[in-house]
Short mmCIF file of C-alpha atoms and ligand atoms in Angstrom, two decimals:
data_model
loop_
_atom_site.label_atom_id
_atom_site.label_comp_id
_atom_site.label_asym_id
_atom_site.label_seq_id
_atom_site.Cartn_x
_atom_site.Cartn_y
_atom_site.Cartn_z
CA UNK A 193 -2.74 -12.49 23.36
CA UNK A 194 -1.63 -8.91 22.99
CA UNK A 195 -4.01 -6.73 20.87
CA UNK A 196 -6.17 -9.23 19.88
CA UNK A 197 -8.41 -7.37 17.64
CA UNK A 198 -5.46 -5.68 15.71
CA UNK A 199 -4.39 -9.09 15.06
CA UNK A 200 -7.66 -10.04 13.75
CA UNK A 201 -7.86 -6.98 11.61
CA UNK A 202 -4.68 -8.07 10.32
CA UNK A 203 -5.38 -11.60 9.63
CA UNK A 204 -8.29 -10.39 7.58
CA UNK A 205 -6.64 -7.73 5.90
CA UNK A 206 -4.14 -10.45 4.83
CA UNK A 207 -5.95 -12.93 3.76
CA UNK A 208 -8.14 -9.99 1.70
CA UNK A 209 -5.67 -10.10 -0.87
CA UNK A 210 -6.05 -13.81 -1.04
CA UNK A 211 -9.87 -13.30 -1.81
CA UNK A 212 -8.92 -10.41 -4.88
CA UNK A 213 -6.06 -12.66 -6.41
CA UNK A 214 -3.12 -10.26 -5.19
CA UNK A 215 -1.05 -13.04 -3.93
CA UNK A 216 0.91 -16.12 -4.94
CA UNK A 217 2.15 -18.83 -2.69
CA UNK A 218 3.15 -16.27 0.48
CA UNK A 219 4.13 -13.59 -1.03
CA UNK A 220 3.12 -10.29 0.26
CA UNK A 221 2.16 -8.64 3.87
CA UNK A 222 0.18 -6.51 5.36
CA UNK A 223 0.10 -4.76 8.41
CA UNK A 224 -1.54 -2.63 11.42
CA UNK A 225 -0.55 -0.36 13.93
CA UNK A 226 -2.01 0.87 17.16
CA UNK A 227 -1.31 4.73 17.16
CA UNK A 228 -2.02 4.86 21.32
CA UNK A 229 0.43 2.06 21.79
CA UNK A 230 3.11 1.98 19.00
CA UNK A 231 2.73 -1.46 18.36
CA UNK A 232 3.01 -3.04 14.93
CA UNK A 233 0.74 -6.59 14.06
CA UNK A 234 2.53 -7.85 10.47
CA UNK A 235 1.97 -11.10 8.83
CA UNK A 236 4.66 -13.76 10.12
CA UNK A 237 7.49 -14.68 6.94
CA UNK A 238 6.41 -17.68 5.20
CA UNK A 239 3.37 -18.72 6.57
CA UNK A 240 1.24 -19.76 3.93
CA UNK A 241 -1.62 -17.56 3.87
CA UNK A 242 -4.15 -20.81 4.57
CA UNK A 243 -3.04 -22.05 7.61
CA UNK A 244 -2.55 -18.06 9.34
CA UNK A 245 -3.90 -18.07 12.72
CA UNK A 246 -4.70 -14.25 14.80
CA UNK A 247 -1.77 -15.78 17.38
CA UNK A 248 0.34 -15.85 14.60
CA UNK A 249 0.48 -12.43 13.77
CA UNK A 250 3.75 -10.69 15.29
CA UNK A 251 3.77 -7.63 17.31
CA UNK A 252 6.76 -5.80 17.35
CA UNK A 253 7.07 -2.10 17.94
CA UNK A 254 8.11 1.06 15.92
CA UNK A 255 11.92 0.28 16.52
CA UNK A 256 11.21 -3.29 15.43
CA UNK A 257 11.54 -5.11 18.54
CA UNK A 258 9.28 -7.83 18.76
CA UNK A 259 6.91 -8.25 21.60
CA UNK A 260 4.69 -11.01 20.91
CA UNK A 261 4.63 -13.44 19.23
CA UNK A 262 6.48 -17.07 18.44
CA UNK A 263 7.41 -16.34 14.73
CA UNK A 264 9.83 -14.45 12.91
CA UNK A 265 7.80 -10.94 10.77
CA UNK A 266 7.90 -10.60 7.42
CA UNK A 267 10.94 -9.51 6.23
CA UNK A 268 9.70 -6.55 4.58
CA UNK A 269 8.88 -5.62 8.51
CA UNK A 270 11.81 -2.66 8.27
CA UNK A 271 9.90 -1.00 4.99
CA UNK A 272 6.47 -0.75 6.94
CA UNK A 273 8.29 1.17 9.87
CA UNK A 274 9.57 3.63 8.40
CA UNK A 275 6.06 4.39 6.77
CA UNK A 276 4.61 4.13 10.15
CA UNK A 277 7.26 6.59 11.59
CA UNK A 278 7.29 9.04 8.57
CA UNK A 279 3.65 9.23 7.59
CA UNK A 280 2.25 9.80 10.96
CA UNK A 281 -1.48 9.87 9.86
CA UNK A 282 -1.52 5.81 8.30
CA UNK A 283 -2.56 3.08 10.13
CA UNK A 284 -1.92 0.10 8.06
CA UNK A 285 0.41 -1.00 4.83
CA UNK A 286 -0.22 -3.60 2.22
CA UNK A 287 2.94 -4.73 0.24
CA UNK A 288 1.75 -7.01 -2.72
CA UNK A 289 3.98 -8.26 -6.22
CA UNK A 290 0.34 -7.85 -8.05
CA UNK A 291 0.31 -8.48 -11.64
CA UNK A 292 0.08 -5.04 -13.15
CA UNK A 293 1.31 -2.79 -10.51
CA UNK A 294 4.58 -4.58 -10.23
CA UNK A 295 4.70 -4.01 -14.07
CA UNK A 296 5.12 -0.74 -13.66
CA UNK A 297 7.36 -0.74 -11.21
CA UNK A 298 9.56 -2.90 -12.93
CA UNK A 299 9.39 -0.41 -15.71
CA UNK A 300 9.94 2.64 -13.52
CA UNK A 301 7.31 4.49 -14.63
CA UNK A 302 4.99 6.03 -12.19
CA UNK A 303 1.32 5.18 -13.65
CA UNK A 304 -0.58 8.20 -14.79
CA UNK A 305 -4.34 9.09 -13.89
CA UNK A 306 -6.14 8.38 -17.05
CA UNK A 307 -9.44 8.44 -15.39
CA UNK A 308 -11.79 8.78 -12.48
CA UNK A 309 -11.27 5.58 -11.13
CA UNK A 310 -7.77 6.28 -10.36
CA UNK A 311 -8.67 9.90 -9.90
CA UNK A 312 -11.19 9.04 -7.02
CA UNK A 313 -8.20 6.92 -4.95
CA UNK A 314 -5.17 8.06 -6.16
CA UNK A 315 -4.57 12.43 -6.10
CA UNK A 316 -2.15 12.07 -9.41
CA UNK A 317 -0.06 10.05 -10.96
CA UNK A 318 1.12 7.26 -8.43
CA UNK A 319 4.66 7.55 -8.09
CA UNK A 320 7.93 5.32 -8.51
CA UNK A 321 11.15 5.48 -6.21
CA UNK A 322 14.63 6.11 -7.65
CA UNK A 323 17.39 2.96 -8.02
CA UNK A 324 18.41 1.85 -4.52
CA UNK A 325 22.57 2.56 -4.90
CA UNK A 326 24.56 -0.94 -5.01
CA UNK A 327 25.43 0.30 -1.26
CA UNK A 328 22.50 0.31 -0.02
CA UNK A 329 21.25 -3.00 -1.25
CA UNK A 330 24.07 -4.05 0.79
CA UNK A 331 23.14 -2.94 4.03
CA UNK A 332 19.95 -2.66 5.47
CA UNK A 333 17.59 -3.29 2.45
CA UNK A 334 14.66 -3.38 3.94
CA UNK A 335 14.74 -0.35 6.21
CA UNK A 336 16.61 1.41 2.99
CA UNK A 337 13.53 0.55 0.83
CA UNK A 338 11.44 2.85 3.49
CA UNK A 339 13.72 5.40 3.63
CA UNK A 340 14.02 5.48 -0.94
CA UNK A 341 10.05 5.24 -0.33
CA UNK A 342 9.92 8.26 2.26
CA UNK A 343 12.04 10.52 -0.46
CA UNK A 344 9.45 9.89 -3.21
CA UNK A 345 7.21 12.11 -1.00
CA UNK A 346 9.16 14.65 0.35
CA UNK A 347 7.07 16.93 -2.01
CA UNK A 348 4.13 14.76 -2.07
CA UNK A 349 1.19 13.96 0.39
CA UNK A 350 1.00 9.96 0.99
CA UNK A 351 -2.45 10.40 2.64
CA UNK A 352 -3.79 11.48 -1.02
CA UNK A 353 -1.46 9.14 -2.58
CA UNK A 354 -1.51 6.30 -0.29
CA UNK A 355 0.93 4.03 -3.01
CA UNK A 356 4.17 3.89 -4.54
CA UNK A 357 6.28 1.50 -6.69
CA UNK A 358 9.21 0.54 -5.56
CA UNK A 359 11.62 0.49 -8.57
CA UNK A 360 12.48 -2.83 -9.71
CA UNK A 361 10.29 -4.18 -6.92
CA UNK A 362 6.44 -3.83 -6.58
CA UNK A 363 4.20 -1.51 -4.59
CA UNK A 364 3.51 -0.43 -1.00
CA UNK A 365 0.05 0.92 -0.11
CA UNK A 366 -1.31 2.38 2.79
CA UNK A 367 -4.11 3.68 4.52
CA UNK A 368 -6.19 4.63 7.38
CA UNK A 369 -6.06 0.96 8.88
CA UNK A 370 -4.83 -2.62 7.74
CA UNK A 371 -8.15 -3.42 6.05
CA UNK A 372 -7.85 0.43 4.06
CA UNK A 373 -4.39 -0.46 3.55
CA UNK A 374 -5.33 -3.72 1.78
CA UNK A 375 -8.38 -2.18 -0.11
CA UNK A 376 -5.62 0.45 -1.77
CA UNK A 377 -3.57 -2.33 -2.87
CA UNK A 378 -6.54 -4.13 -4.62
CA UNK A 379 -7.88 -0.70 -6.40
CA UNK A 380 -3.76 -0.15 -7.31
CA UNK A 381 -3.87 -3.53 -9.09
CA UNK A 382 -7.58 -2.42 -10.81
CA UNK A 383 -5.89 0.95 -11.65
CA UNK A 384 -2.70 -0.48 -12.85
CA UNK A 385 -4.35 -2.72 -15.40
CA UNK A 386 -6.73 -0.46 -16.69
CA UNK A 387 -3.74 1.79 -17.37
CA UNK A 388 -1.69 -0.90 -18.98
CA UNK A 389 -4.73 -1.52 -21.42
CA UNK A 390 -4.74 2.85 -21.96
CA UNK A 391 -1.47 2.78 -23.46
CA UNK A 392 -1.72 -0.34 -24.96
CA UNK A 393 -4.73 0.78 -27.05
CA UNK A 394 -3.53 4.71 -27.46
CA UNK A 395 0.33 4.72 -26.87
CA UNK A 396 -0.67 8.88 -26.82
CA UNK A 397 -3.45 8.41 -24.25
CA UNK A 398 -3.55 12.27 -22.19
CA UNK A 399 -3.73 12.11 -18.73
CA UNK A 400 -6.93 13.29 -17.25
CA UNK A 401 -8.00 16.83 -17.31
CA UNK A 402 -6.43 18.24 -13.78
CA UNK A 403 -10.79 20.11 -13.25
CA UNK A 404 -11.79 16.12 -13.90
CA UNK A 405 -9.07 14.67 -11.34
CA UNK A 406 -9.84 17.26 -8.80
CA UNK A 407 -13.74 16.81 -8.99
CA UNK A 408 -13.36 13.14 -8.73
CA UNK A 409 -10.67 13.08 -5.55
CA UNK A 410 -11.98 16.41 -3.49
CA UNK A 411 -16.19 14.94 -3.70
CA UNK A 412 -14.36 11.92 -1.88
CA UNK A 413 -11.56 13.04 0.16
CA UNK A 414 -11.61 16.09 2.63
CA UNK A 415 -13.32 18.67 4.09
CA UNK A 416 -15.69 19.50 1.49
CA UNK A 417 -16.44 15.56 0.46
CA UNK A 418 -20.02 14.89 -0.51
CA UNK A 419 -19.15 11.20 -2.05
CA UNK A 420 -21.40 7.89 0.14
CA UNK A 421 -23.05 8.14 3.17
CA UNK A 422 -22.95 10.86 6.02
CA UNK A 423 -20.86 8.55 8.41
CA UNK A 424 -22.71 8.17 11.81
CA UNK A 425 -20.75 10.50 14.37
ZN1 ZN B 173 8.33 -7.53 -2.17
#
């Protein structure tokens, strides 16, 4: 079995947002690539997430061809591609119809930082794509869905946003690996409701003060990060 412990990674990754109650039925996917190789593991479409075996995990590569494997991908395979080509520092994306997250992206409006929980994940207000065009849904939807994704950060970094709502649709996360890429997608959700709840109790809630949201990401993210443990080199 080719890159058996990407597969593995994936499985569990997968079946993560099982364990947080991200998923219904088999909706959803996750996957993980291997930067050295190029090679893609996603969940296979329709397997229900109970019976999903490492050897069922497809490999394809960054073009989409598979190369092992006995299923057919997810068919949201095309979106996590064109992450994969276009944010070159990612190694894994989580695609989830979550509750509260796909609330907000079925009301097209990004979800603002109102505190330092989404503050410490999320560096600003996580963001939602424009319309697809009538066109585009007609041709290759699921590669066009990457591409509308790609746009919403030509001015913005993914790896200090690693989400965004797909308009009409739900999110995509990302992160450093599958099981990062998972963990994203369940803090989204957390981050999603709480904000939901926000504007539900103070239609006028402020967004966070910008000194607040800065503290909270930069003592957790980059060069200068003092947040956890010192990792072992
Ligand atoms: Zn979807």
């Amino acid at each position: 079995m080719l890159l058996k412990t990407l597969r593995e990674q994936v499985l569990d990754a997968n079946l993560e947002l099982v364990r947080r109650g991200l998923v219904l039925y088999t909706f959803g996917n996750v996957s993980g690539i291997d930067r050295s190789s190029g090679m893609v593991a996603i969940k296979p479409s329709g397997v229900p997430y109970d019976e999903l075996t490492p050897e069922q995990i497809v490999v394809s590569d960054l073009s989409g061809k598979i190369v092992d494997g006995g299923l057919r991908p997810s068919s949201d395979l095309p979106t996590h591609l064109e992450l994969y080509r276009y944010f070159p520092n990612i190694g894994g994306v989580a695609h989830t119809h979550s509750e509260y997250a796909t609330s907000w992206a079925q009301a097209e409006r990004p979800i603002p930082c109102f505190g330092t929980t989404h503050a410490d994940y999320f560096y600003g207000p996580v963001p939602v794509t424009a319309r697809l065009t009538a066109s585009e849904i007609a041709g290759d939807y699921e590669l066009v869905t990457g591409t509308a994704i790609c746009r919403t950060f030509a001015d913005l970094d993914p790896d200090a946003i690693p989400a965004v709502l797909v308009a009409g649709h739900a999110p995509f996360c990302w992160g450093a690996s599958a099981s990062d890429a998972a963990h994203n997608a369940v803090i989204l959700e957390y981050v999603a409701r709480m904000a939901c709840h926000t504007v539900s109790i103070n239609t006028e809630s402020r967004p966070l003060a910008p000194e607040l949201h800065d503290k909270h990401f930069l003592r957790k993210h980059g060069r200068n990060a003092y947040y956890g443990q010192v990792k072992s080199q």
